[in-house]
Amino acid sequence: MGHRFTYVVTPEEENEQLTVEWFLRRHGYSRHIITGLKRTEDGIFRNGVRAYTSQTVHAADVIETHLVETEPSDGILPRPVPFSVVFEDHDILVVDKPADTPIHPSIGNYENTLANGIAWYFAQKDEPFVYRCINRLDRDTTGLIVLAKHALSAAILSKAMRSREIHRTYQAFALGETDPSGTIDAPIARLDGSLIQRTVDFSAGERSVTHYRTLAHYSGFSHLELNLETGRTHQIRVHMSYIGHPLLGDTLYNEAPGAFPRQALHSATLSFVHPITGEPLTFHAPLPEDMQSFLLRNAFEKGFS
């Protein structure tokens, strides 16, 4: 089992006097991937002949690679953990994660994670799959996650994530009546003495920026759309608590979390460039049933108050 890719060298790339290695680096291959290709018998070919990475490429050269993927991720037990497939091709998988589902196995969560569900999904298709989750969501945050199906798409998407080229829009329910819109620019750091909790810390924190827009006000809470400029752990939860509008149901950052059974946060939109084809992609996930029902119930009560 493997993934094969074919490229044609352009005149511009010949003018830069690129070697095979730097040509591949230009196309998103990491040093680690290239090392693996060198060790693969049919890993790299140039014009139909096995290539050395030190060779110089020329215009119209055909470069072919073969990424071999034979073993699944170690230690992830296949289990029928539910999730919805939003999109899948040879390179990526986009899923809609439900609430009460951790991303990775950890102490006390060996068989109930998204990783277990993904392992089960590919086991049913008899396909080896290494778990490569590009963006992260908290256990009780629902919505969109993109996974890479091979090392090259993982390398390109991970770089895009670091460069803030993967854009995420969330929806949330926050306590109180928020402003029509706003930007929270406040650095976040780990809270002293806690392995989990974060806090705004202007002396030791990393720059963190969240933009929000109010979609509607209800009795006691607001329905928000939020966009992340940075991607710190618990960023939305920390920032909304910092401005006095913590998320409903957030037992970590809201002293009075209210009636909602979890933090009311959903990853609704995910936009990025496809790592292989270069096509711009945007995916949407509707609000989960618990958030939809909560809105409908409060809209009804608002209408008859």
Short mmCIF file of C-alpha atoms in Angstrom, two decimals:
data_model
loop_
_atom_site.label_atom_id
_atom_site.label_comp_id
_atom_site.label_asym_id
_atom_site.label_seq_id
_atom_site.Cartn_x
_atom_site.Cartn_y
_atom_site.Cartn_z
CA MET A 1 0.00 0.00 0.00
CA GLY A 2 1.35 3.40 -0.88
CA HIS A 3 0.80 6.79 -2.45
CA ARG A 4 2.39 7.76 -5.76
CA PHE A 5 2.95 11.33 -6.93
CA THR A 6 4.16 12.73 -10.25
CA TYR A 7 5.59 16.19 -10.93
CA VAL A 8 6.90 17.94 -14.04
CA VAL A 9 9.80 20.38 -13.55
CA THR A 10 9.03 23.90 -14.80
CA PRO A 11 11.52 26.20 -16.57
CA GLU A 12 11.48 28.45 -13.50
CA GLU A 13 12.56 25.56 -11.30
CA GLU A 14 15.37 24.67 -13.73
CA ASN A 15 16.55 28.28 -13.58
CA GLU A 16 16.92 27.96 -9.83
CA GLN A 17 19.26 24.97 -10.37
CA LEU A 18 17.35 22.82 -7.90
CA THR A 19 18.50 19.36 -6.94
CA VAL A 20 15.96 16.56 -6.69
CA GLU A 21 15.97 17.00 -2.93
CA TRP A 22 15.27 20.71 -3.03
CA PHE A 23 12.69 20.21 -5.76
CA LEU A 24 10.83 17.86 -3.42
CA ARG A 25 11.30 20.24 -0.50
CA ARG A 26 9.71 22.92 -2.68
CA HIS A 27 6.68 20.64 -3.04
CA GLY A 28 6.25 20.13 0.69
CA TYR A 29 8.41 17.08 1.41
CA SER A 30 10.12 17.20 4.79
CA ARG A 31 13.65 15.91 5.40
CA HIS A 32 12.10 12.96 7.23
CA ILE A 33 9.93 12.02 4.24
CA ILE A 34 12.85 12.35 1.83
CA THR A 35 14.98 10.11 4.05
CA GLY A 36 12.23 7.51 3.92
CA LEU A 37 12.01 7.79 0.13
CA LYS A 38 15.77 7.21 -0.16
CA ARG A 39 15.35 3.95 1.76
CA THR A 40 12.44 2.80 -0.41
CA GLU A 41 13.44 0.75 -3.47
CA ASP A 42 11.15 2.68 -5.81
CA GLY A 43 11.00 5.82 -3.69
CA ILE A 44 12.23 8.47 -6.17
CA PHE A 45 12.45 8.30 -9.96
CA ARG A 46 13.57 10.91 -12.49
CA ASN A 47 12.41 10.32 -16.06
CA GLY A 48 11.72 6.68 -15.26
CA VAL A 49 15.13 6.00 -13.67
CA ARG A 50 15.78 5.75 -9.95
CA ALA A 51 17.12 9.12 -8.87
CA TYR A 52 19.71 10.39 -6.45
CA THR A 53 18.57 13.40 -4.44
CA SER A 54 21.78 15.26 -5.34
CA GLN A 55 20.96 15.25 -9.07
CA THR A 56 20.01 18.58 -10.66
CA VAL A 57 16.55 18.80 -12.23
CA HIS A 58 15.86 20.23 -15.68
CA ALA A 59 12.76 21.64 -17.34
CA ALA A 60 10.25 18.93 -18.36
CA ASP A 61 11.91 16.31 -16.13
CA VAL A 62 9.30 13.98 -14.65
CA ILE A 63 9.86 13.33 -10.94
CA GLU A 64 7.95 10.44 -9.36
CA THR A 65 7.75 9.47 -5.70
CA HIS A 66 6.28 6.50 -3.87
CA LEU A 67 5.30 6.94 -0.22
CA VAL A 68 4.85 3.56 1.43
CA GLU A 69 2.37 3.23 4.30
CA THR A 70 2.13 -0.32 5.60
CA GLU A 71 1.70 -0.20 9.39
CA PRO A 72 -1.10 1.50 11.35
CA SER A 73 -0.45 3.68 14.38
CA ASP A 74 0.84 1.71 17.36
CA GLY A 75 -1.29 1.41 20.48
CA ILE A 76 -4.57 2.70 19.02
CA LEU A 77 -7.26 0.05 19.42
CA PRO A 78 -9.93 0.01 16.70
CA ARG A 79 -13.28 0.75 18.34
CA PRO A 80 -16.65 1.86 16.86
CA VAL A 81 -16.50 5.39 18.28
CA PRO A 82 -19.01 7.50 16.31
CA PHE A 83 -18.14 10.42 14.03
CA SER A 84 -19.43 11.74 10.71
CA VAL A 85 -17.36 11.81 7.53
CA VAL A 86 -17.68 15.21 5.85
CA PHE A 87 -15.13 14.69 3.05
CA GLU A 88 -12.59 12.09 2.00
CA ASP A 89 -10.19 11.58 -0.88
CA HIS A 90 -6.78 9.92 -1.29
CA ASP A 91 -5.02 12.59 0.75
CA ILE A 92 -7.26 13.93 3.53
CA LEU A 93 -10.21 13.03 5.72
CA VAL A 94 -12.49 15.71 7.22
CA VAL A 95 -14.78 14.58 10.03
CA ASP A 96 -17.41 16.07 12.34
CA LYS A 97 -16.53 15.08 15.91
CA PRO A 98 -19.31 14.63 18.48
CA ALA A 99 -19.19 15.77 22.10
CA ASP A 100 -17.66 13.63 24.85
CA THR A 101 -14.98 12.37 22.45
CA PRO A 102 -11.29 13.01 23.21
CA ILE A 103 -8.97 13.38 20.22
CA HIS A 104 -6.17 11.10 21.46
CA PRO A 105 -5.97 8.13 23.84
CA SER A 106 -4.75 9.04 27.32
CA ILE A 107 -4.96 7.76 30.88
CA GLY A 108 -8.55 6.65 31.41
CA ASN A 109 -9.37 7.15 27.73
CA TYR A 110 -7.94 4.18 25.87
CA GLU A 111 -10.92 3.10 23.79
CA ASN A 112 -13.34 6.05 23.57
CA THR A 113 -11.41 8.55 21.45
CA LEU A 114 -11.65 9.82 17.90
CA ALA A 115 -8.37 8.00 17.21
CA ASN A 116 -10.05 4.70 18.14
CA GLY A 117 -12.96 5.51 15.84
CA ILE A 118 -10.66 6.42 12.94
CA ALA A 119 -8.70 3.18 13.46
CA TRP A 120 -11.99 1.25 13.36
CA TYR A 121 -13.12 3.09 10.22
CA PHE A 122 -10.01 2.13 8.27
CA ALA A 123 -9.89 -1.39 9.72
CA GLN A 124 -13.32 -1.99 8.21
CA LYS A 125 -11.86 -1.03 4.83
CA ASP A 126 -8.76 -3.17 5.47
CA GLU A 127 -6.55 -0.10 4.98
CA PRO A 128 -3.50 0.73 7.13
CA PHE A 129 -3.75 4.21 8.54
CA VAL A 130 -1.43 6.33 10.64
CA TYR A 131 -3.40 8.73 12.85
CA ARG A 132 -2.39 12.25 11.81
CA CYS A 133 -4.78 14.79 13.29
CA ILE A 134 -3.96 18.31 12.06
CA ASN A 135 -6.20 20.54 14.19
CA ARG A 136 -7.36 19.85 17.74
CA LEU A 137 -10.64 20.14 19.60
CA ASP A 138 -11.33 19.68 23.30
CA ARG A 139 -13.18 16.57 24.42
CA ASP A 140 -16.57 18.31 24.61
CA THR A 141 -16.10 20.69 21.67
CA THR A 142 -17.91 19.43 18.59
CA GLY A 143 -17.22 19.96 14.91
CA LEU A 144 -14.71 19.82 12.12
CA ILE A 145 -11.30 18.16 12.20
CA VAL A 146 -8.99 17.45 9.27
CA LEU A 147 -6.76 14.38 9.22
CA ALA A 148 -3.94 13.62 6.81
CA LYS A 149 -3.97 10.22 5.11
CA HIS A 150 -0.25 10.11 4.38
CA ALA A 151 3.00 11.75 5.43
CA LEU A 152 3.12 14.31 2.61
CA SER A 153 -0.35 15.74 3.19
CA ALA A 154 0.46 15.78 6.91
CA ALA A 155 3.67 17.75 6.37
CA ILE A 156 1.99 20.31 4.10
CA LEU A 157 -1.08 20.75 6.32
CA SER A 158 1.01 20.98 9.49
CA LYS A 159 3.05 23.77 7.90
CA ALA A 160 -0.17 25.51 6.85
CA MET A 161 -1.43 25.23 10.43
CA ARG A 162 1.75 26.79 11.80
CA SER A 163 1.51 29.56 9.18
CA ARG A 164 -2.13 30.23 10.14
CA GLU A 165 -3.32 29.27 6.68
CA ILE A 166 -6.00 26.94 8.03
CA HIS A 167 -8.95 29.12 8.97
CA ARG A 168 -11.46 28.04 11.60
CA THR A 169 -14.82 29.53 12.49
CA TYR A 170 -16.62 28.49 15.66
CA GLN A 171 -20.07 29.03 17.12
CA ALA A 172 -20.62 29.31 20.85
CA PHE A 173 -23.10 30.29 23.55
CA ALA A 174 -21.65 32.82 25.99
CA LEU A 175 -23.04 34.08 29.27
CA GLY A 176 -24.65 37.52 29.20
CA GLU A 177 -25.18 40.06 26.44
CA THR A 178 -22.05 40.47 24.32
CA ASP A 179 -21.12 43.47 22.16
CA PRO A 180 -22.14 43.27 18.49
CA SER A 181 -18.52 42.37 17.64
CA GLY A 182 -15.06 42.55 19.11
CA THR A 183 -11.45 41.40 19.11
CA ILE A 184 -9.73 39.90 22.15
CA ASP A 185 -5.95 40.33 21.98
CA ALA A 186 -4.65 38.87 25.23
CA PRO A 187 -1.69 36.46 25.70
CA ILE A 188 -2.40 33.02 27.13
CA ALA A 189 -0.18 30.88 29.36
CA ARG A 190 -0.57 27.76 31.47
CA LEU A 191 -2.03 28.53 34.88
CA ASP A 192 0.57 28.04 37.63
CA GLY A 193 0.04 24.73 39.40
CA SER A 194 -2.27 23.28 36.74
CA LEU A 195 -1.52 20.82 33.94
CA ILE A 196 -4.78 21.65 32.15
CA GLN A 197 -6.03 25.15 32.86
CA ARG A 198 -4.87 28.24 30.96
CA THR A 199 -5.11 31.91 31.82
CA VAL A 200 -4.50 35.34 30.34
CA ASP A 201 -0.95 36.30 31.34
CA PHE A 202 0.56 39.51 29.94
CA SER A 203 4.05 38.73 31.26
CA ALA A 204 4.52 35.06 30.30
CA GLY A 205 1.75 34.29 27.80
CA GLU A 206 1.90 33.77 24.04
CA ARG A 207 0.04 36.24 21.83
CA SER A 208 -3.53 35.07 21.32
CA VAL A 209 -6.17 36.79 19.19
CA THR A 210 -9.86 35.92 18.92
CA HIS A 211 -12.43 37.81 16.82
CA TYR A 212 -16.12 37.43 17.58
CA ARG A 213 -19.48 38.54 16.19
CA THR A 214 -22.80 38.31 17.99
CA LEU A 215 -25.44 36.42 16.01
CA ALA A 216 -28.28 36.80 18.51
CA HIS A 217 -29.07 37.64 22.13
CA TYR A 218 -31.28 35.40 24.27
CA SER A 219 -32.36 35.50 27.88
CA GLY A 220 -29.10 35.26 29.79
CA PHE A 221 -26.78 34.32 26.93
CA SER A 222 -25.53 35.27 23.46
CA HIS A 223 -25.01 33.17 20.33
CA LEU A 224 -21.61 33.99 18.84
CA GLU A 225 -19.51 33.35 15.76
CA LEU A 226 -15.77 33.36 16.48
CA ASN A 227 -12.66 33.32 14.31
CA LEU A 228 -9.22 32.38 15.59
CA GLU A 229 -6.19 34.35 14.48
CA THR A 230 -4.01 32.14 16.69
CA GLY A 231 -4.62 28.65 18.04
CA ARG A 232 -3.75 28.36 21.73
CA THR A 233 -5.07 25.64 24.00
CA HIS A 234 -8.56 26.59 25.29
CA GLN A 235 -8.20 29.95 23.54
CA ILE A 236 -11.90 30.74 23.01
CA ARG A 237 -12.84 29.47 26.47
CA VAL A 238 -10.12 31.52 28.18
CA HIS A 239 -10.75 34.69 26.17
CA MET A 240 -14.51 34.69 26.64
CA SER A 241 -14.08 34.16 30.37
CA TYR A 242 -11.50 36.98 30.44
CA ILE A 243 -14.00 39.52 29.01
CA GLY A 244 -16.73 38.41 31.41
CA HIS A 245 -18.71 36.22 29.02
CA PRO A 246 -17.63 32.62 29.73
CA LEU A 247 -19.15 29.84 27.67
CA LEU A 248 -22.27 28.13 28.91
CA GLY A 249 -21.53 24.70 30.32
CA ASP A 250 -17.80 25.39 30.74
CA THR A 251 -17.01 23.96 34.17
CA LEU A 252 -13.33 24.95 33.90
CA TYR A 253 -13.67 28.66 33.13
CA ASN A 254 -17.24 29.50 34.17
CA GLU A 255 -18.09 29.64 37.88
CA ALA A 256 -21.81 29.33 37.04
CA PRO A 257 -21.84 27.11 33.92
CA GLY A 258 -25.64 26.93 33.79
CA ALA A 259 -27.94 24.30 32.36
CA PHE A 260 -26.05 23.40 29.18
CA PRO A 261 -24.38 19.98 29.71
CA ARG A 262 -20.96 20.83 28.21
CA GLN A 263 -19.01 23.85 26.99
CA ALA A 264 -21.24 25.23 24.25
CA LEU A 265 -18.59 25.37 21.52
CA HIS A 266 -18.72 24.02 17.97
CA SER A 267 -16.15 24.11 15.14
CA ALA A 268 -18.51 25.11 12.34
CA THR A 269 -16.30 26.01 9.35
CA LEU A 270 -12.85 24.90 8.23
CA SER A 271 -11.08 26.44 5.22
CA PHE A 272 -7.70 25.55 3.75
CA VAL A 273 -5.90 24.77 0.51
CA HIS A 274 -5.84 21.11 -0.45
CA PRO A 275 -2.29 19.88 0.31
CA ILE A 276 -1.85 18.06 -3.00
CA THR A 277 -4.18 19.59 -5.60
CA GLY A 278 -3.90 23.20 -4.39
CA GLU A 279 -7.68 23.59 -4.56
CA PRO A 280 -9.24 25.98 -2.01
CA LEU A 281 -11.59 24.01 0.25
CA THR A 282 -14.25 25.09 2.73
CA PHE A 283 -16.28 22.71 4.87
CA HIS A 284 -19.27 23.37 7.09
CA ALA A 285 -20.77 21.39 9.97
CA PRO A 286 -24.21 22.35 11.30
CA LEU A 287 -24.71 22.92 15.01
CA PRO A 288 -25.05 19.60 16.84
CA GLU A 289 -28.49 18.56 18.04
CA ASP A 290 -27.98 19.65 21.66
CA MET A 291 -27.02 23.21 20.63
CA GLN A 292 -29.82 23.42 18.06
CA SER A 293 -32.40 22.24 20.60
CA PHE A 294 -31.12 24.72 23.18
CA LEU A 295 -31.47 27.59 20.69
CA LEU A 296 -34.96 26.54 19.63
CA ARG A 297 -36.14 26.22 23.22
CA ASN A 298 -34.77 29.63 24.16
CA ALA A 299 -36.08 31.23 20.97
CA PHE A 300 -39.54 29.88 21.81
CA GLU A 301 -39.33 31.20 25.36
CA LYS A 302 -38.05 34.56 24.09
CA GLY A 303 -40.96 34.79 21.67
CA PHE A 304 -43.52 34.23 24.40
CA SER A 305 -41.85 36.16 27.23
#
